Amino acid sequence: MLDVAVTFLADQFNAYLLRRTGSASLGQVVPGGILDEKGNLAIASGTVRLCLVNIEEERVLREQVPARIMRNGREMVLQPELKLNLTLLFAARMNDYPLTLKALSNVLTFFQGSPAFSAEDYPSLDPRIGRIVMELYSVGPETLNQLWAAVGAKYQPSVLYRARLVTIQDQEPLGFGAPITDIGLDLHER
């Protein structure tokens, strides 16, 4: 599901960029790592790289009880859904600094205008994900420095977002059973 969520966000931004500018060639979002396997910067010139830098469990909205669903007339018990918050790094690399700032401005403008995505409003969003809410994630210079050091690259102009409530649900059942259709309690027999 992580790959589906990240690809969906990149596709939505790229469609927005095409509508807004008439071209996806300047500032197109490309999902992937910041560095290639040799340790070189993997952000192609003229693009914005979208990189997943952290995954956190959403503990406040955590389900405690296994999910019960009906499939083919049988009840299935599944592990509770895992709700995640993803920290996403958008790093721009353009031919000059003003274009880099413009590319990042487009990212900020897009998510300011479209902060939430649901399967009802966006048919291309996998219904198993349900809903993604984007929040600008502000960090101080020290944290930003540590982030880029952890990634192993020199700083590039970038912006961080938190994608909230990406849902993962394992479809391997814990158990099967026939649905309960009657409680079997006759009050007059007591």
GROMACS .gro file of C-alpha atoms in nm:
model
  190
    1MET     CA    1   0.000   0.000   0.000
    2LEU     CA    2   0.288   0.241   0.057
    3ASP     CA    3   0.385   0.225  -0.309
    4VAL     CA    4   0.022   0.278  -0.414
    5ALA     CA    5  -0.017   0.584  -0.189
    6VAL     CA    6   0.309   0.748  -0.300
    7THR     CA    7   0.243   0.681  -0.670
    8PHE     CA    8  -0.112   0.816  -0.635
    9LEU     CA    9   0.013   1.144  -0.482
   10ALA     CA   10   0.277   1.184  -0.755
   11ASP     CA   11   0.020   1.117  -1.029
   12GLN     CA   12  -0.225   1.367  -0.880
   13PHE     CA   13   0.041   1.636  -0.859
   14ASN     CA   14   0.163   1.572  -1.213
   15ALA     CA   15  -0.193   1.600  -1.348
   16TYR     CA   16  -0.228   1.928  -1.156
   17LEU     CA   17   0.102   2.057  -1.297
   18LEU     CA   18  -0.009   1.972  -1.651
   19ARG     CA   19  -0.341   2.157  -1.599
   20ARG     CA   20  -0.173   2.457  -1.439
   21THR     CA   21   0.128   2.505  -1.666
   22GLY     CA   22   0.040   2.308  -1.979
   23SER     CA   23   0.356   2.101  -1.936
   24ALA     CA   24   0.471   1.835  -1.693
   25SER     CA   25   0.831   1.873  -1.802
   26LEU     CA   26   0.931   2.134  -1.544
   27GLY     CA   27   0.887   2.015  -1.190
   28GLN     CA   28   0.730   1.676  -1.252
   29VAL     CA   29   0.719   1.470  -0.932
   30VAL     CA   30   0.904   1.139  -0.960
   31PRO     CA   31   0.881   0.889  -0.671
   32GLY     CA   32   1.208   0.731  -0.565
   33GLY     CA   33   1.512   0.752  -0.346
   34ILE     CA   34   1.729   1.060  -0.317
   35LEU     CA   35   2.047   0.864  -0.395
   36ASP     CA   36   2.112   0.586  -0.645
   37GLU     CA   37   2.281   0.257  -0.552
   38LYS     CA   38   2.627   0.419  -0.601
   39GLY     CA   39   2.550   0.704  -0.361
   40ASN     CA   40   2.506   0.969  -0.631
   41LEU     CA   41   2.220   1.218  -0.630
   42ALA     CA   42   1.926   1.052  -0.808
   43ILE     CA   43   1.716   1.363  -0.867
   44ALA     CA   44   1.709   1.430  -1.240
   45SER     CA   45   1.741   1.792  -1.342
   46GLY     CA   46   1.400   1.951  -1.397
   47THR     CA   47   1.219   1.720  -1.156
   48VAL     CA   48   1.098   1.703  -0.798
   49ARG     CA   49   1.182   1.381  -0.619
   50LEU     CA   50   0.922   1.232  -0.383
   51CYS     CA   51   1.086   1.016  -0.119
   52LEU     CA   52   0.936   0.836   0.179
   53VAL     CA   53   1.160   0.923   0.477
   54ASN     CA   54   0.961   0.795   0.776
   55ILE     CA   55   0.665   0.576   0.872
   56GLU     CA   56   0.477   0.616   1.201
   57GLU     CA   57   0.179   0.428   1.337
   58GLU     CA   58  -0.127   0.646   1.408
   59ARG     CA   59  -0.184   0.528   1.766
   60VAL     CA   60  -0.468   0.765   1.855
   61LEU     CA   61  -0.704   0.610   1.597
   62ARG     CA   62  -0.570   0.258   1.644
   63GLU     CA   63  -0.826  -0.021   1.623
   64GLN     CA   64  -0.809  -0.269   1.910
   65VAL     CA   65  -1.066  -0.525   1.799
   66PRO     CA   66  -1.018  -0.753   1.498
   67ALA     CA   67  -1.228  -0.663   1.194
   68ARG     CA   68  -1.514  -0.893   1.099
   69ILE     CA   69  -1.622  -0.900   0.736
   70MET     CA   70  -1.852  -1.116   0.529
   71ARG     CA   71  -1.711  -1.289   0.222
   72ASN     CA   72  -1.902  -1.551   0.023
   73GLY     CA   73  -2.157  -1.592   0.302
   74ARG     CA   74  -1.892  -1.664   0.564
   75GLU     CA   75  -1.763  -1.442   0.837
   76MET     CA   76  -1.391  -1.366   0.823
   77VAL     CA   77  -1.191  -1.226   1.113
   78LEU     CA   78  -0.899  -1.001   1.012
   79GLN     CA   79  -0.631  -0.825   1.214
   80PRO     CA   80  -0.726  -0.464   1.294
   81GLU     CA   81  -0.632  -0.211   1.027
   82LEU     CA   82  -0.290  -0.052   1.057
   83LYS     CA   83  -0.316   0.326   1.014
   84LEU     CA   84   0.005   0.502   0.921
   85ASN     CA   85   0.143   0.853   0.893
   86LEU     CA   86   0.406   0.886   0.622
   87THR     CA   87   0.669   1.160   0.617
   88LEU     CA   88   0.732   1.254   0.255
   89LEU     CA   89   1.021   1.461   0.126
   90PHE     CA   90   0.975   1.662  -0.194
   91ALA     CA   91   1.321   1.771  -0.317
   92ALA     CA   92   1.353   1.991  -0.626
   93ARG     CA   93   1.644   2.009  -0.870
   94MET     CA   94   1.612   2.263  -1.148
   95ASN     CA   95   1.856   2.443  -1.376
   96ASP     CA   96   1.859   2.756  -1.160
   97TYR     CA   97   1.752   2.857  -0.814
   98PRO     CA   98   1.442   3.062  -0.909
   99LEU     CA   99   1.302   2.763  -1.104
  100THR     CA  100   1.374   2.539  -0.804
  101LEU     CA  101   1.173   2.771  -0.581
  102LYS     CA  102   0.893   2.780  -0.838
  103ALA     CA  103   0.881   2.398  -0.847
  104LEU     CA  104   0.855   2.383  -0.467
  105SER     CA  105   0.589   2.658  -0.476
  106ASN     CA  106   0.386   2.439  -0.711
  107VAL     CA  107   0.404   2.152  -0.461
  108LEU     CA  108   0.295   2.381  -0.177
  109THR     CA  109   0.013   2.531  -0.385
  110PHE     CA  110  -0.114   2.190  -0.491
  111PHE     CA  111  -0.140   2.052  -0.138
  112GLN     CA  112  -0.278   2.379  -0.005
  113GLY     CA  113  -0.560   2.352  -0.259
  114SER     CA  114  -0.600   1.972  -0.226
  115PRO     CA  115  -0.515   1.877   0.131
  116ALA     CA  116  -0.729   1.561   0.142
  117PHE     CA  117  -0.788   1.272  -0.094
  118SER     CA  118  -1.059   1.010  -0.050
  119ALA     CA  119  -1.158   0.711  -0.260
  120GLU     CA  120  -1.506   0.865  -0.304
  121ASP     CA  121  -1.365   1.184  -0.461
  122TYR     CA  122  -1.067   1.028  -0.642
  123PRO     CA  123  -1.161   0.700  -0.814
  124SER     CA  124  -0.793   0.630  -0.889
  125LEU     CA  125  -0.720   0.607  -0.514
  126ASP     CA  126  -0.722   0.245  -0.405
  127PRO     CA  127  -1.034   0.203  -0.185
  128ARG     CA  128  -0.830  -0.002   0.064
  129ILE     CA  129  -0.636   0.317   0.148
  130GLY     CA  130  -0.955   0.508   0.209
  131ARG     CA  131  -0.830   0.860   0.280
  132ILE     CA  132  -0.503   1.055   0.275
  133VAL     CA  133  -0.474   1.391   0.448
  134MET     CA  134  -0.167   1.600   0.362
  135GLU     CA  135  -0.014   1.833   0.622
  136LEU     CA  136   0.288   2.056   0.579
  137TYR     CA  137   0.549   1.923   0.820
  138SER     CA  138   0.767   2.205   0.950
  139VAL     CA  139   1.100   2.122   1.109
  140GLY     CA  140   1.386   2.338   1.230
  141PRO     CA  141   1.724   2.371   1.058
  142GLU     CA  142   1.888   2.117   1.292
  143THR     CA  143   1.630   1.850   1.217
  144LEU     CA  144   1.648   1.925   0.845
  145ASN     CA  145   2.026   1.892   0.859
  146GLN     CA  146   1.995   1.559   1.039
  147LEU     CA  147   1.741   1.437   0.784
  148TRP     CA  148   1.966   1.514   0.488
  149ALA     CA  149   2.263   1.359   0.670
  150ALA     CA  150   2.056   1.044   0.735
  151VAL     CA  151   1.960   1.030   0.367
  152GLY     CA  152   2.331   1.062   0.287
  153ALA     CA  153   2.308   1.358   0.052
  154LYS     CA  154   2.391   1.725   0.047
  155TYR     CA  155   2.096   1.951   0.111
  156GLN     CA  156   1.863   2.024  -0.180
  157PRO     CA  157   1.577   2.275  -0.161
  158SER     CA  158   1.289   2.070  -0.029
  159VAL     CA  159   0.964   2.057   0.164
  160LEU     CA  160   0.831   1.791   0.401
  161TYR     CA  161   0.473   1.671   0.422
  162ARG     CA  162   0.299   1.425   0.648
  163ALA     CA  163   0.049   1.199   0.475
  164ARG     CA  164  -0.193   1.093   0.747
  165LEU     CA  165  -0.399   0.778   0.778
  166VAL     CA  166  -0.265   0.559   0.504
  167THR     CA  167  -0.435   0.228   0.588
  168ILE     CA  168  -0.293  -0.119   0.551
  169GLN     CA  169  -0.515  -0.424   0.600
  170ASP     CA  170  -0.384  -0.779   0.573
  171GLN     CA  171  -0.638  -0.996   0.394
  172GLU     CA  172  -0.512  -1.320   0.552
  173PRO     CA  173  -0.794  -1.421   0.789
  174LEU     CA  174  -0.737  -1.508   1.153
  175GLY     CA  175  -1.038  -1.738   1.131
  176PHE     CA  176  -1.357  -1.826   0.949
  177GLY     CA  177  -1.705  -1.887   1.073
  178ALA     CA  178  -2.067  -1.896   0.977
  179PRO     CA  179  -2.245  -1.569   1.044
  180ILE     CA  180  -2.455  -1.547   1.359
  181THR     CA  181  -2.814  -1.517   1.248
  182ASP     CA  182  -2.993  -1.603   1.572
  183ILE     CA  183  -2.892  -1.556   1.934
  184GLY     CA  184  -3.075  -1.875   2.030
  185LEU     CA  185  -3.225  -1.737   2.347
  186ASP     CA  186  -3.591  -1.795   2.410
  187LEU     CA  187  -3.706  -1.565   2.692
  188HIS     CA  188  -4.012  -1.778   2.768
  189GLU     CA  189  -3.805  -2.088   2.858
  190ARG     CA  190  -3.655  -1.927   3.170
   0.00000   0.00000   0.00000
